[in-house]
């Protein structure tokens, strides 16, 4: 079994030993409840660097007061075993006080990219994400860090933070991993009942409907959004937002005459799901 480190000092000592050997380090930050999507990041991390490490930390700073922090799925032993089988060398699983010591007051805010979409619906969420990822980068000083494209806005926020703060880490985005029927893998899928899981398929169907229309020549973003929203309604998923955006700035587009991304957030029962695809 691989080591589970608890303190940032232990991580730093381990990282120093790796760098002394002239090895590169890849980091896969996670909140646990690992699925095949996370494991694809660990495997790619192993391909890009001699050593890949993962962090498991359910970050309170990125949950709103009415969100699912207390019921977020936790299975440290299972997660560590999965990390080991995918090739991770060690895991950092700190407790909350290690990351946010008494009196903590330093936050990272990526202002523009955090404003819209999930940022608007989940105030403070990206400030929490950027802060914890910055702290992870301080502890690990990784050469490469890998994130899934399912959290497309998160990935854009992290890329911007790295560029703005001049952090010496290469950020790699990895494709969404889906079930055979199209459902994007998510740690929150375990909240879904059988009926809700069928409704959740509305998200990938909505993206497919928009991509199909686009492939047939539709360039009006509002018509693509309408087609996707209709699929979500038909599946009984409550639309939080559907948007067609520039993949780098995440600003909304009217005319889809260049690469674009459709972003979707929808509620299925009590569970909020997100998905996205290139158009
Ligand atoms: O994507 C996640 O699991 C989290 O937002 C992250 C990047 C690990 C930060 O807590």
GROMACS .gro file of C-alpha atoms and ligand atoms in nm:
model
  289
    1UNK     CA    1   0.000   0.000   0.000
    2UNK     CA    2   0.120   0.355  -0.068
    3UNK     CA    3   0.191   0.618   0.199
    4UNK     CA    4  -0.081   0.851   0.324
    5UNK     CA    5   0.083   1.177   0.433
    6UNK     CA    6  -0.103   1.411   0.669
    7UNK     CA    7   0.106   1.728   0.696
    8UNK     CA    8   0.241   1.973   0.438
    9UNK     CA    9   0.588   1.929   0.593
   10UNK     CA   10   0.576   1.556   0.517
   11UNK     CA   11   0.477   1.636   0.159
   12UNK     CA   12   0.760   1.886   0.122
   13UNK     CA   13   1.017   1.636   0.254
   14UNK     CA   14   0.890   1.372   0.011
   15UNK     CA   15   0.895   1.618  -0.280
   16UNK     CA   16   1.251   1.729  -0.198
   17UNK     CA   17   1.364   1.364  -0.216
   18UNK     CA   18   1.192   1.324  -0.556
   19UNK     CA   19   1.354   1.638  -0.696
   20UNK     CA   20   1.694   1.538  -0.554
   21UNK     CA   21   1.674   1.226  -0.770
   22UNK     CA   22   1.608   1.451  -1.070
   23UNK     CA   23   1.256   1.310  -1.108
   24UNK     CA   24   0.949   1.502  -1.224
   25UNK     CA   25   0.636   1.512  -1.010
   26UNK     CA   26   0.276   1.509  -1.133
   27UNK     CA   27  -0.010   1.602  -0.899
   28UNK     CA   28  -0.376   1.500  -0.923
   29UNK     CA   29  -0.580   1.713  -0.680
   30UNK     CA   30  -0.907   1.546  -0.576
   31UNK     CA   31  -1.180   1.558  -0.315
   32UNK     CA   32  -1.188   1.177  -0.299
   33UNK     CA   33  -1.488   0.959  -0.398
   34UNK     CA   34  -1.266   0.860  -0.685
   35UNK     CA   35  -1.396   0.720  -1.013
   36UNK     CA   36  -1.248   0.624  -1.346
   37UNK     CA   37  -1.221   0.993  -1.444
   38UNK     CA   38  -0.981   1.062  -1.156
   39UNK     CA   39  -0.787   0.743  -1.227
   40UNK     CA   40  -0.738   0.847  -1.590
   41UNK     CA   41  -0.567   1.159  -1.450
   42UNK     CA   42  -0.336   0.952  -1.228
   43UNK     CA   43  -0.244   0.724  -1.519
   44UNK     CA   44  -0.170   1.024  -1.742
   45UNK     CA   45   0.028   1.180  -1.455
   46UNK     CA   46   0.244   0.868  -1.445
   47UNK     CA   47   0.300   0.899  -1.819
   48UNK     CA   48   0.406   1.265  -1.791
   49UNK     CA   49   0.628   1.234  -1.484
   50UNK     CA   50   0.832   0.970  -1.303
   51UNK     CA   51   0.625   1.019  -0.987
   52UNK     CA   52   0.253   1.092  -0.958
   53UNK     CA   53   0.090   1.191  -0.630
   54UNK     CA   54  -0.273   1.262  -0.547
   55UNK     CA   55  -0.436   1.476  -0.282
   56UNK     CA   56  -0.764   1.387  -0.116
   57UNK     CA   57  -0.924   1.680   0.064
   58UNK     CA   58  -1.291   1.775   0.077
   59UNK     CA   59  -1.234   2.148   0.071
   60UNK     CA   60  -1.489   2.333   0.288
   61UNK     CA   61  -1.396   2.668   0.129
   62UNK     CA   62  -1.553   2.571  -0.205
   63UNK     CA   63  -1.893   2.466  -0.063
   64UNK     CA   64  -2.173   2.715  -0.009
   65UNK     CA   65  -2.370   2.712   0.318
   66UNK     CA   66  -2.658   2.516   0.162
   67UNK     CA   67  -2.440   2.273  -0.033
   68UNK     CA   68  -2.348   1.909   0.028
   69UNK     CA   69  -2.024   1.943   0.232
   70UNK     CA   70  -2.142   1.726   0.524
   71UNK     CA   71  -2.282   1.448   0.304
   72UNK     CA   72  -2.008   1.458   0.038
   73UNK     CA   73  -1.903   1.091  -0.011
   74UNK     CA   74  -1.589   0.990   0.181
   75UNK     CA   75  -1.398   0.662   0.152
   76UNK     CA   76  -1.032   0.730   0.221
   77UNK     CA   77  -0.916   0.367   0.234
   78UNK     CA   78  -1.094   0.284  -0.093
   79UNK     CA   79  -0.965   0.599  -0.261
   80UNK     CA   80  -0.605   0.536  -0.157
   81UNK     CA   81  -0.626   0.179  -0.290
   82UNK     CA   82  -0.757   0.314  -0.623
   83UNK     CA   83  -0.476   0.571  -0.640
   84UNK     CA   84  -0.222   0.295  -0.576
   85UNK     CA   85  -0.368   0.071  -0.846
   86UNK     CA   86  -0.357   0.358  -1.097
   87UNK     CA   87   0.012   0.417  -1.020
   88UNK     CA   88   0.020   0.700  -0.763
   89UNK     CA   89   0.327   0.691  -0.538
   90UNK     CA   90   0.165   0.859  -0.236
   91UNK     CA   91  -0.139   1.053  -0.124
   92UNK     CA   92  -0.177   1.368   0.083
   93UNK     CA   93  -0.494   1.355   0.290
   94UNK     CA   94  -0.470   1.646   0.533
   95UNK     CA   95  -0.732   1.745   0.786
   96UNK     CA   96  -0.904   2.082   0.761
   97UNK     CA   97  -0.686   2.251   1.027
   98UNK     CA   98  -0.370   2.153   0.837
   99UNK     CA   99  -0.493   2.337   0.526
  100UNK     CA  100  -0.677   2.620   0.703
  101UNK     CA  101  -0.499   2.680   1.036
  102UNK     CA  102  -0.668   2.880   1.312
  103UNK     CA  103  -0.702   3.243   1.198
  104UNK     CA  104  -0.672   3.161   0.826
  105UNK     CA  105  -0.739   3.469   0.609
  106UNK     CA  106  -0.559   3.440   0.274
  107UNK     CA  107  -0.762   3.370  -0.042
  108UNK     CA  108  -0.697   3.365  -0.416
  109UNK     CA  109  -0.960   3.518  -0.640
  110UNK     CA  110  -0.961   3.488  -1.019
  111UNK     CA  111  -1.208   3.766  -1.070
  112UNK     CA  112  -1.341   3.768  -1.428
  113UNK     CA  113  -1.338   3.395  -1.506
  114UNK     CA  114  -1.512   3.321  -1.176
  115UNK     CA  115  -1.793   3.570  -1.232
  116UNK     CA  116  -2.033   3.384  -1.458
  117UNK     CA  117  -2.193   3.037  -1.480
  118UNK     CA  118  -2.107   2.821  -1.178
  119UNK     CA  119  -1.944   3.126  -1.019
  120UNK     CA  120  -2.273   3.314  -1.026
  121UNK     CA  121  -2.476   3.014  -0.909
  122UNK     CA  122  -2.226   2.913  -0.639
  123UNK     CA  123  -2.089   3.239  -0.490
  124UNK     CA  124  -1.740   3.192  -0.344
  125UNK     CA  125  -1.696   2.848  -0.503
  126UNK     CA  126  -1.406   2.936  -0.733
  127UNK     CA  127  -1.237   3.145  -0.464
  128UNK     CA  128  -1.234   2.826  -0.254
  129UNK     CA  129  -1.107   2.617  -0.545
  130UNK     CA  130  -0.832   2.862  -0.646
  131UNK     CA  131  -0.720   2.899  -0.285
  132UNK     CA  132  -0.691   2.528  -0.213
  133UNK     CA  133  -0.524   2.455  -0.546
  134UNK     CA  134  -0.272   2.734  -0.479
  135UNK     CA  135  -0.204   2.576  -0.138
  136UNK     CA  136  -0.160   2.234  -0.298
  137UNK     CA  137   0.084   2.382  -0.548
  138UNK     CA  138   0.278   2.545  -0.260
  139UNK     CA  139   0.309   2.212  -0.078
  140UNK     CA  140   0.384   1.988  -0.377
  141UNK     CA  141   0.556   2.226  -0.620
  142UNK     CA  142   0.451   1.983  -0.893
  143UNK     CA  143   0.595   1.996  -1.244
  144UNK     CA  144   0.255   1.899  -1.386
  145UNK     CA  145  -0.097   1.910  -1.240
  146UNK     CA  146  -0.389   1.730  -1.400
  147UNK     CA  147  -0.758   1.825  -1.389
  148UNK     CA  148  -1.065   1.687  -1.566
  149UNK     CA  149  -1.243   1.890  -1.832
  150UNK     CA  150  -1.576   1.807  -1.672
  151UNK     CA  151  -1.518   2.106  -1.444
  152UNK     CA  152  -1.443   2.319  -1.747
  153UNK     CA  153  -1.474   2.655  -1.573
  154UNK     CA  154  -1.258   2.530  -1.284
  155UNK     CA  155  -0.988   2.433  -1.532
  156UNK     CA  156  -1.002   2.780  -1.694
  157UNK     CA  157  -0.982   2.947  -1.351
  158UNK     CA  158  -0.680   2.736  -1.251
  159UNK     CA  159  -0.499   2.800  -1.580
  160UNK     CA  160  -0.553   3.175  -1.533
  161UNK     CA  161  -0.434   3.166  -1.171
  162UNK     CA  162  -0.117   2.980  -1.273
  163UNK     CA  163  -0.048   3.233  -1.546
  164UNK     CA  164  -0.129   3.538  -1.333
  165UNK     CA  165   0.077   3.427  -1.032
  166UNK     CA  166   0.363   3.294  -1.246
  167UNK     CA  167   0.344   2.947  -1.092
  168UNK     CA  168   0.595   2.701  -1.239
  169UNK     CA  169   0.349   2.421  -1.306
  170UNK     CA  170   0.210   2.287  -1.631
  171UNK     CA  171  -0.168   2.247  -1.610
  172UNK     CA  172  -0.304   1.956  -1.813
  173UNK     CA  173  -0.677   1.918  -1.886
  174UNK     CA  174  -0.805   1.568  -1.953
  175UNK     CA  175  -1.117   1.459  -2.146
  176UNK     CA  176  -1.441   1.380  -1.966
  177UNK     CA  177  -1.486   1.008  -1.893
  178UNK     CA  178  -1.843   0.887  -1.954
  179UNK     CA  179  -2.052   0.579  -1.883
  180UNK     CA  180  -2.147   0.376  -2.191
  181UNK     CA  181  -2.482   0.561  -2.209
  182UNK     CA  182  -2.316   0.904  -2.203
  183UNK     CA  183  -2.349   1.007  -1.837
  184UNK     CA  184  -2.036   1.200  -1.736
  185UNK     CA  185  -1.866   1.036  -1.437
  186UNK     CA  186  -1.904   1.243  -1.122
  187UNK     CA  187  -1.859   1.172  -0.752
  188UNK     CA  188  -2.212   1.313  -0.709
  189UNK     CA  189  -2.371   1.048  -0.935
  190UNK     CA  190  -2.400   0.821  -0.630
  191UNK     CA  191  -2.671   1.055  -0.496
  192UNK     CA  192  -2.897   0.965  -0.791
  193UNK     CA  193  -3.188   0.720  -0.762
  194UNK     CA  194  -3.256   0.496  -1.064
  195UNK     CA  195  -3.518   0.741  -1.194
  196UNK     CA  196  -3.292   1.040  -1.137
  197UNK     CA  197  -3.008   0.864  -1.317
  198UNK     CA  198  -3.233   0.839  -1.624
  199UNK     CA  199  -3.307   1.213  -1.596
  200UNK     CA  200  -2.935   1.283  -1.559
  201UNK     CA  201  -2.883   1.144  -1.908
  202UNK     CA  202  -3.060   1.461  -2.021
  203UNK     CA  203  -2.733   1.652  -1.980
  204UNK     CA  204  -2.529   1.447  -2.226
  205UNK     CA  205  -2.831   1.423  -2.460
  206UNK     CA  206  -2.863   1.802  -2.451
  207UNK     CA  207  -2.498   1.838  -2.550
  208UNK     CA  208  -2.541   1.581  -2.828
  209UNK     CA  209  -2.851   1.761  -2.959
  210UNK     CA  210  -2.663   2.091  -2.974
  211UNK     CA  211  -2.357   1.933  -3.137
  212UNK     CA  212  -2.581   1.763  -3.394
  213UNK     CA  213  -2.756   2.091  -3.482
  214UNK     CA  214  -2.421   2.266  -3.504
  215UNK     CA  215  -2.282   1.993  -3.732
  216UNK     CA  216  -2.586   2.054  -3.956
  217UNK     CA  217  -2.497   2.420  -3.995
  218UNK     CA  218  -2.675   2.597  -3.707
  219UNK     CA  219  -2.459   2.888  -3.587
  220UNK     CA  220  -2.704   3.072  -3.364
  221UNK     CA  221  -2.601   3.022  -3.001
  222UNK     CA  222  -2.953   3.094  -2.878
  223UNK     CA  223  -3.099   2.821  -3.102
  224UNK     CA  224  -2.835   2.575  -2.981
  225UNK     CA  225  -2.914   2.669  -2.620
  226UNK     CA  226  -3.286   2.626  -2.686
  227UNK     CA  227  -3.234   2.279  -2.837
  228UNK     CA  228  -3.024   2.171  -2.538
  229UNK     CA  229  -3.270   2.319  -2.288
  230UNK     CA  230  -3.557   2.131  -2.455
  231UNK     CA  231  -3.369   1.800  -2.405
  232UNK     CA  232  -3.312   1.882  -2.039
  233UNK     CA  233  -3.679   1.966  -1.986
  234UNK     CA  234  -3.783   1.645  -2.164
  235UNK     CA  235  -3.561   1.448  -1.925
  236UNK     CA  236  -3.710   1.623  -1.619
  237UNK     CA  237  -3.383   1.796  -1.534
  238UNK     CA  238  -3.417   2.154  -1.403
  239UNK     CA  239  -3.193   2.388  -1.598
  240UNK     CA  240  -2.952   2.595  -1.388
  241UNK     CA  241  -2.782   2.737  -1.695
  242UNK     CA  242  -2.705   2.640  -2.054
  243UNK     CA  243  -2.446   2.854  -2.231
  244UNK     CA  244  -2.237   2.865  -2.544
  245UNK     CA  245  -1.903   3.021  -2.458
  246UNK     CA  246  -1.559   3.103  -2.586
  247UNK     CA  247  -1.344   2.812  -2.456
  248UNK     CA  248  -1.073   3.043  -2.315
  249UNK     CA  249  -1.252   3.351  -2.184
  250UNK     CA  250  -1.581   3.170  -2.109
  251UNK     CA  251  -1.763   3.480  -2.239
  252UNK     CA  252  -2.098   3.399  -2.403
  253UNK     CA  253  -2.106   3.380  -2.783
  254UNK     CA  254  -2.394   3.480  -3.012
  255UNK     CA  255  -2.262   3.345  -3.339
  256UNK     CA  256  -2.082   3.010  -3.330
  257UNK     CA  257  -1.845   3.065  -3.620
  258UNK     CA  258  -1.530   2.952  -3.433
  259UNK     CA  259  -1.450   2.692  -3.165
  260UNK     CA  260  -1.702   2.708  -2.881
  261UNK     CA  261  -1.797   2.513  -2.572
  262UNK     CA  262  -2.144   2.440  -2.446
  263UNK     CA  263  -2.165   2.444  -2.065
  264UNK     CA  264  -2.460   2.295  -1.879
  265UNK     CA  265  -2.563   2.284  -1.513
  266UNK     CA  266  -2.892   2.124  -1.412
  267UNK     CA  267  -3.062   1.989  -1.104
  268UNK     CA  268  -3.187   1.633  -1.099
  269UNK     CA  269  -3.384   1.582  -0.780
  270UNK     CA  270  -3.162   1.738  -0.510
  271UNK     CA  271  -2.841   1.682  -0.706
  272UNK     CA  272  -2.675   1.951  -0.914
  273UNK     CA  273  -2.484   1.812  -1.214
  274UNK     CA  274  -2.262   1.978  -1.472
  275UNK     CA  275  -2.143   1.871  -1.815
  276UNK     CA  276  -1.990   2.034  -2.123
  277UNK     CA  277  -1.870   1.962  -2.474
  278UNK     CA  278  -1.696   2.127  -2.764
  279UNK     CA  279  -1.930   2.250  -3.036
  280LIG     O1  280  -1.226   1.912  -0.886
  280LIG     C1  281  -1.213   1.888  -0.764
  280LIG     O2  282  -1.225   1.773  -0.718
  280LIG     C2  283  -1.183   2.003  -0.669
  280LIG     O3  284  -1.250   2.118  -0.706
  280LIG     C3  285  -1.033   2.029  -0.652
  280LIG     C4  286  -0.968   2.073  -0.780
  280LIG     C5  287  -0.965   1.904  -0.600
  280LIG     C6  288  -1.012   2.140  -0.547
  280LIG     O4  289  -1.068   2.106  -0.425
   0.00000   0.00000   0.00000
